[in-house]
PDB file of C-alpha atoms in Angstrom:
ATOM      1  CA  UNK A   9     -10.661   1.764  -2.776  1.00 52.00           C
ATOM      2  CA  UNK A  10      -7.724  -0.191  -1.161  1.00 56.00           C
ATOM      3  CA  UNK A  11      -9.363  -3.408  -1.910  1.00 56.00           C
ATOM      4  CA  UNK A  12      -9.956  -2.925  -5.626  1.00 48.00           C
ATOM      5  CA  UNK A  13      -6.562  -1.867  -5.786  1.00 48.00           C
ATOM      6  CA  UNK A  14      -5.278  -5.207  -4.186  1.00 51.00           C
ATOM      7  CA  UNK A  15      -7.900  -7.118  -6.424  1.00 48.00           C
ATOM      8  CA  UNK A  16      -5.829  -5.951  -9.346  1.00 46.00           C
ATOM      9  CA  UNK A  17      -2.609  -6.329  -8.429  1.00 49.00           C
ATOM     10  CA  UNK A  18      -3.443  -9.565  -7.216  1.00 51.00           C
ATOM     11  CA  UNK A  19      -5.024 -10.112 -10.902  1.00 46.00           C
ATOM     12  CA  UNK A  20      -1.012  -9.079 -12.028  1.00 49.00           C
ATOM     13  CA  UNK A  21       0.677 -11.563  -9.818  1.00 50.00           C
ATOM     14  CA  UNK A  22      -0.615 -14.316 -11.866  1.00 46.00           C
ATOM     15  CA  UNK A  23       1.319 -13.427 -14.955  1.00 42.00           C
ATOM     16  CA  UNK A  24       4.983 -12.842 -13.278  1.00 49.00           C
ATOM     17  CA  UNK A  25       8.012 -14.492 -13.769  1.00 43.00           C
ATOM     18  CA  UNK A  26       8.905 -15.053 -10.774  1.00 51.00           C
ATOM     19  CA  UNK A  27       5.965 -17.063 -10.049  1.00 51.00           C
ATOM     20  CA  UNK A  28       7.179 -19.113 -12.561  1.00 49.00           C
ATOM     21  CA  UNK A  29      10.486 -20.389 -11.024  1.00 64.00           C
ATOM     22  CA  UNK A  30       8.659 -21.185  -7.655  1.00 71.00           C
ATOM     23  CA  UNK A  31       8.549 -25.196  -6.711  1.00 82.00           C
ATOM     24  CA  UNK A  32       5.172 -26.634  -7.233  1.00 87.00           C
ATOM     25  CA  UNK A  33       4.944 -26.406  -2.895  1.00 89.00           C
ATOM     26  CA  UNK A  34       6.085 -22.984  -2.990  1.00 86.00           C
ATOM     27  CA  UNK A  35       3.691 -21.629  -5.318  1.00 90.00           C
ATOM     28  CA  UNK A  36       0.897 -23.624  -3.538  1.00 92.00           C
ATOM     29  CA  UNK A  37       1.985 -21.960  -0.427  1.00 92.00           C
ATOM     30  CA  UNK A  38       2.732 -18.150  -2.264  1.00 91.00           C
ATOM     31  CA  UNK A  39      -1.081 -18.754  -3.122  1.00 91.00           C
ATOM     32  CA  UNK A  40      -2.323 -19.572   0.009  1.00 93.00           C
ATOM     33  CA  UNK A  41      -0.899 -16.258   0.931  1.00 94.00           C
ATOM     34  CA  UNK A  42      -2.624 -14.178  -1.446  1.00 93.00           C
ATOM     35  CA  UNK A  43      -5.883 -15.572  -0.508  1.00 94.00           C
ATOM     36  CA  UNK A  44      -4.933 -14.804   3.111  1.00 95.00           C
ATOM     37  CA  UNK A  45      -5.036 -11.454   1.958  1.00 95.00           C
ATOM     38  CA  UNK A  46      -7.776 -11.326   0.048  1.00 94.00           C
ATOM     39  CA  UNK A  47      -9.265 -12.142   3.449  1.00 96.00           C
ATOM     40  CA  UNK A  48      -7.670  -9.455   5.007  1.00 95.00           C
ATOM     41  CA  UNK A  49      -5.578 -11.890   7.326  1.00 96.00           C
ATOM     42  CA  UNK A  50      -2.777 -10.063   7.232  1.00 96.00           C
ATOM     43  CA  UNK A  51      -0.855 -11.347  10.150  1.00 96.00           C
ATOM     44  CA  UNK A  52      -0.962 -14.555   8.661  1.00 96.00           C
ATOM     45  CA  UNK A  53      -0.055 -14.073   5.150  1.00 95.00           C
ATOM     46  CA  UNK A  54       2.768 -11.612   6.398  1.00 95.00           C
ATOM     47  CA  UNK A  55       4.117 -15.375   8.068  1.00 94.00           C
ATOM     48  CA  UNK A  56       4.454 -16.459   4.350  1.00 94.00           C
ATOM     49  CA  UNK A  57       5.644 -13.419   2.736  1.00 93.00           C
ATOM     50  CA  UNK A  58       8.430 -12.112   4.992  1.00 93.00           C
ATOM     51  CA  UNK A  59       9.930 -15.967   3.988  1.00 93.00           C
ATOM     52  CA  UNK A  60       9.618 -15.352   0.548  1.00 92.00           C
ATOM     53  CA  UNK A  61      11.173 -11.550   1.161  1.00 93.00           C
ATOM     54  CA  UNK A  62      14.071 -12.785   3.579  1.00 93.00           C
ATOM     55  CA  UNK A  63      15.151 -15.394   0.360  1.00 91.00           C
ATOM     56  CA  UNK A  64      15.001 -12.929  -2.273  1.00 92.00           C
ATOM     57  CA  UNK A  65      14.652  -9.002  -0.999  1.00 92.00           C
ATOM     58  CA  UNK A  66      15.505  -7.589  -4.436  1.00 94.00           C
ATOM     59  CA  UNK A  67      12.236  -9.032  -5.743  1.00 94.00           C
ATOM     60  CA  UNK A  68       9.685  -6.496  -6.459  1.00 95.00           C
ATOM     61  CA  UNK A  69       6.940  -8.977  -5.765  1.00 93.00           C
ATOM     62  CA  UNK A  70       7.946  -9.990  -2.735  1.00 94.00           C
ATOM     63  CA  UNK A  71       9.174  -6.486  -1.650  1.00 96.00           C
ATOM     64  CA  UNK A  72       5.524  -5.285  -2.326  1.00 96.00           C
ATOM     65  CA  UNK A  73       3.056  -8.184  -1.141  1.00 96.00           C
ATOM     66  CA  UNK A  74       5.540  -8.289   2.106  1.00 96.00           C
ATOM     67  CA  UNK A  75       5.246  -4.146   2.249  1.00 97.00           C
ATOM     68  CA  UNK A  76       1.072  -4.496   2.220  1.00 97.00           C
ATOM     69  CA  UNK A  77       1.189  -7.209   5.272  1.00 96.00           C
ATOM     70  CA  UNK A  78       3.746  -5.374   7.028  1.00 97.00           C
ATOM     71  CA  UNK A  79       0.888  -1.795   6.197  1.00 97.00           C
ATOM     72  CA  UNK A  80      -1.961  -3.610   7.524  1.00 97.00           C
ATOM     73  CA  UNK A  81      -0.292  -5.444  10.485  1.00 97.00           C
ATOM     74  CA  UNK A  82       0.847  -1.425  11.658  1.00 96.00           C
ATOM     75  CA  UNK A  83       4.719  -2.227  10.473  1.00 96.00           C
ATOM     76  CA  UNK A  84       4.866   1.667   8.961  1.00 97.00           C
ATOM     77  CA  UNK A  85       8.635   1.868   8.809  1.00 96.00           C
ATOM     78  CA  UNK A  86       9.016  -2.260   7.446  1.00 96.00           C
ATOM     79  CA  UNK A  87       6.530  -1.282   5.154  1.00 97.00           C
ATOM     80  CA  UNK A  88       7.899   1.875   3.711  1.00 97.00           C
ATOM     81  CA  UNK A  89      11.114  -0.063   3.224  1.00 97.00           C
ATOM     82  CA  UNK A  90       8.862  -2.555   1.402  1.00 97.00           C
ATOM     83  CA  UNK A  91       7.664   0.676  -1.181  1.00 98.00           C
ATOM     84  CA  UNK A  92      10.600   2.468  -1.522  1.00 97.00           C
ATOM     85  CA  UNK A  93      12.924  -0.549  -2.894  1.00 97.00           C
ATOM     86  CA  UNK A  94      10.257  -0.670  -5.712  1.00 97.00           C
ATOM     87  CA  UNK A  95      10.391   3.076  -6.313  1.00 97.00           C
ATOM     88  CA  UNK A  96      13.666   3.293  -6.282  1.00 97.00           C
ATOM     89  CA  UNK A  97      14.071   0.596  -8.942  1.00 96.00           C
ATOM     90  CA  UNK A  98      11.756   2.694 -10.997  1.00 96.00           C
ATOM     91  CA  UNK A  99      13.371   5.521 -10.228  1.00 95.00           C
ATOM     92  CA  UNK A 100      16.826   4.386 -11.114  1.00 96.00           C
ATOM     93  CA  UNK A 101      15.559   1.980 -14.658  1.00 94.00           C
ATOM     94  CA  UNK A 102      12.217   4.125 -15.665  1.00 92.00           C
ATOM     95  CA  UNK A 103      10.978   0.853 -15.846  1.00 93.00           C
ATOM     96  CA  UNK A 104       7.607   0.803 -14.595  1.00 92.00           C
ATOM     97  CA  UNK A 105       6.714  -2.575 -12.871  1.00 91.00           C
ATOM     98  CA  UNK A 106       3.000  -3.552 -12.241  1.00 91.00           C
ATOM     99  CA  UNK A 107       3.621  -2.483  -8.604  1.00 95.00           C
ATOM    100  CA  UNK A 108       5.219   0.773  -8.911  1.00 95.00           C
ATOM    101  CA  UNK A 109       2.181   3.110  -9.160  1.00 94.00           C
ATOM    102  CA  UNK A 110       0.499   1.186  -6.064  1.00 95.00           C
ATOM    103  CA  UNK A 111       3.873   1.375  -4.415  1.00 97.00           C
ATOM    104  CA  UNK A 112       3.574   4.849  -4.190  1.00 97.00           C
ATOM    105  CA  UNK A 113      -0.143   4.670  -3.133  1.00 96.00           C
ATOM    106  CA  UNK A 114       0.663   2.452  -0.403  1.00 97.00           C
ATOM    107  CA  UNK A 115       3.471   4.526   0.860  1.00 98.00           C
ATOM    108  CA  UNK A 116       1.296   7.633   1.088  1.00 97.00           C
ATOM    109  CA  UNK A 117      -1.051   5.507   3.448  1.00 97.00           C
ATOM    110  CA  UNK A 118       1.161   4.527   5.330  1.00 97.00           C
ATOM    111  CA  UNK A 119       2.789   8.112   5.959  1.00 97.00           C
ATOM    112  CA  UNK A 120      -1.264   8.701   6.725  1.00 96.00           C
ATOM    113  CA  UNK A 121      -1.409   6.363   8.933  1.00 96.00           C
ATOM    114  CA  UNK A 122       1.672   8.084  10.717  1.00 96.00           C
ATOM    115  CA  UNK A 123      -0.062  11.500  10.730  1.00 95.00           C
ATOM    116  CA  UNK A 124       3.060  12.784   8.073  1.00 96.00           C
ATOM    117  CA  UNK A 125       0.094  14.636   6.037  1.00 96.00           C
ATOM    118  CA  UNK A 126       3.043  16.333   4.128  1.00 96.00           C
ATOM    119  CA  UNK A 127       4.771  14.005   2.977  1.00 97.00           C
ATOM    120  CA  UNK A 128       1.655  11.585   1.758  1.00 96.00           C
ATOM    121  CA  UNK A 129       0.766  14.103   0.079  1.00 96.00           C
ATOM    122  CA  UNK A 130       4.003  14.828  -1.792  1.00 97.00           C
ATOM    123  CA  UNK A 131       3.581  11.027  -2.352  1.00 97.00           C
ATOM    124  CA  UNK A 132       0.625  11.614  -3.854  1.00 97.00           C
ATOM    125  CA  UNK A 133       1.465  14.522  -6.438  1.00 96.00           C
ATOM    126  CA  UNK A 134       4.235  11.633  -7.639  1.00 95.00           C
ATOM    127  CA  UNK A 135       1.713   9.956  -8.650  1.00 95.00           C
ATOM    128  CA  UNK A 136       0.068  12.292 -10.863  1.00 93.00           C
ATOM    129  CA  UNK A 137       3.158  12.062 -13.632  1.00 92.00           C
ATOM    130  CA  UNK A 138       2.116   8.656 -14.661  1.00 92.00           C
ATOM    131  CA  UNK A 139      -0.180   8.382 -17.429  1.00 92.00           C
ATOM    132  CA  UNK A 140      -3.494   7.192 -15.294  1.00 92.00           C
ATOM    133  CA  UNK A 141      -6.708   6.483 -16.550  1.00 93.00           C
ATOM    134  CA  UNK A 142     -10.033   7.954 -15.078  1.00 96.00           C
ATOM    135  CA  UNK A 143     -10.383   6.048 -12.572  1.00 95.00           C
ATOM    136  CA  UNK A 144      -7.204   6.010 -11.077  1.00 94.00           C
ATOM    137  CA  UNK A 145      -7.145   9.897 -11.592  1.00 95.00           C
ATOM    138  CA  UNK A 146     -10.952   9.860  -9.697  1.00 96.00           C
ATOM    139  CA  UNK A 147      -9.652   7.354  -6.742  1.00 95.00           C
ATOM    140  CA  UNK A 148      -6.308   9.496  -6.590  1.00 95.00           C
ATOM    141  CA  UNK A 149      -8.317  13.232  -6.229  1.00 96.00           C
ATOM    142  CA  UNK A 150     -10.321  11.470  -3.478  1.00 97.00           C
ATOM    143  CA  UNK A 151      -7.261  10.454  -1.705  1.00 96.00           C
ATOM    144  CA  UNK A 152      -5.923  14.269  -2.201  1.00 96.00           C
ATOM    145  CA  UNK A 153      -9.100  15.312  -0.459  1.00 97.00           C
ATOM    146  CA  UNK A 154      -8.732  13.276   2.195  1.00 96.00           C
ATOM    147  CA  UNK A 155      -4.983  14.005   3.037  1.00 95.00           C
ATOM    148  CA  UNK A 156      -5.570  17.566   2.653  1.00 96.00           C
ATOM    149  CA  UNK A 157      -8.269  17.913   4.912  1.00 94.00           C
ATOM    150  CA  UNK A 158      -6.488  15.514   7.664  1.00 94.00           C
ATOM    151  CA  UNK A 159      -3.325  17.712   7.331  1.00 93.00           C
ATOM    152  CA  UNK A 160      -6.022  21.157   7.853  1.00 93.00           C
ATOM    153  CA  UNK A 161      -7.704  19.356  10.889  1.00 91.00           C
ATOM    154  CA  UNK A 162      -4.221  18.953  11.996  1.00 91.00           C
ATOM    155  CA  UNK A 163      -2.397  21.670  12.091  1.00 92.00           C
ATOM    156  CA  UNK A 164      -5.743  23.850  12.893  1.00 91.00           C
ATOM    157  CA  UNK A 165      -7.221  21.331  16.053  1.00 86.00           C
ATOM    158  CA  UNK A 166      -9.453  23.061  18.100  1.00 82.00           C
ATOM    159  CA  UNK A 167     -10.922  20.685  21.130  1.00 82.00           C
ATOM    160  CA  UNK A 168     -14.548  20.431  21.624  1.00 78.00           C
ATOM    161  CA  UNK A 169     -15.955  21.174  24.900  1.00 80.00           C
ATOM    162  CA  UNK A 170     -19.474  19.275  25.293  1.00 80.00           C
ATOM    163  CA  UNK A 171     -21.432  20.565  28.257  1.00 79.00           C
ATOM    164  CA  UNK A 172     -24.073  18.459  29.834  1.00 76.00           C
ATOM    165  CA  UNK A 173     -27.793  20.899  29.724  1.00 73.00           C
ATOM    166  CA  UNK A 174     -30.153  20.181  31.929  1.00 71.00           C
ATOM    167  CA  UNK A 175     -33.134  18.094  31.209  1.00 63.00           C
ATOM    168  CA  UNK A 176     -36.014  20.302  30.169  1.00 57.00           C
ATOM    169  CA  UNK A 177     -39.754  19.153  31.758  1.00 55.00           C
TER     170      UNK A 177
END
């Protein structure tokens, strides 16, 4: 699910303007980077981004490719920085960006992968006021499902006691 998310936004980048005013040597190196992640080496294309963030932080580009290295490298709080710049930009312009619905996505797994059930899943009922196609409505219900039962197991853990039984002849 993650991954044909990434495989699309990746398809996006392409088409940006602000790939456009990169040096021939930058954009050779902003490409490395995306095939870095691609091959899920995160640690190593988070190297590349978080330059490309530290010389421009008010690109949404950057903010967002630097907020899925930072994700997948465990960098919750750099990475929810990352989101929210984007989502604030929408939410200030209503100007949708090709990263702000993944932004939000993103930003729910990573308050997931914090154990803040409640608040990925208000992330995730954010989402549903965009205009989303099937499949983003089918990958998004899964997700629901998921959080939900996470935040039920929970708030409702009950430990398992295993005892050993003896061998029967």
């Amino acid at each position: 699910m993650k991954k044909v998310l990434l495989v699309l936004l990746l398809f996006c980048f392409f088409f940006s303007a602000s790939y456009s005013q990169l040096s021939r040597e930058e954009k050779k190196e902003y490409n490395s980077a995306k095939e870095l992640i691609a091959e899920e080496k995160y640690r190593d294309a988070k190297d590349i981004f978080s330059r490309f963030y530290e010389k421009d932080s008010d690109n949404l580009e950057y903010n967002f490719y630097n907020g899925i290295c930072q994700l997948n490298t465990d960098n919750f709080d750099a990475a929810v920085e990352n989101f929210d710049f984007i989502i604030s930009h929408y939410e200030k312009t209503k100007e949708e960006s090709e990263f702000t619905r993944s932004s939000y996505f993103y930003k729910a797994q990573a308050f997931h992968d914090l154990y803040m059930f409640d608040t990925e899943i208000e992330i995730l009922e954010k989402i549903k006021e965009f205009e989303l196609n099937d499949r983003e409505k089918e990958i998004l219900e899964k997700k629901m499902k998921v959080s939900k039962t996470a935040l039920e197991l929970y708030r409702n853990f009950q430990p398992i006691l295993v005892k050993r039984i003896s061998s029967v002849n």
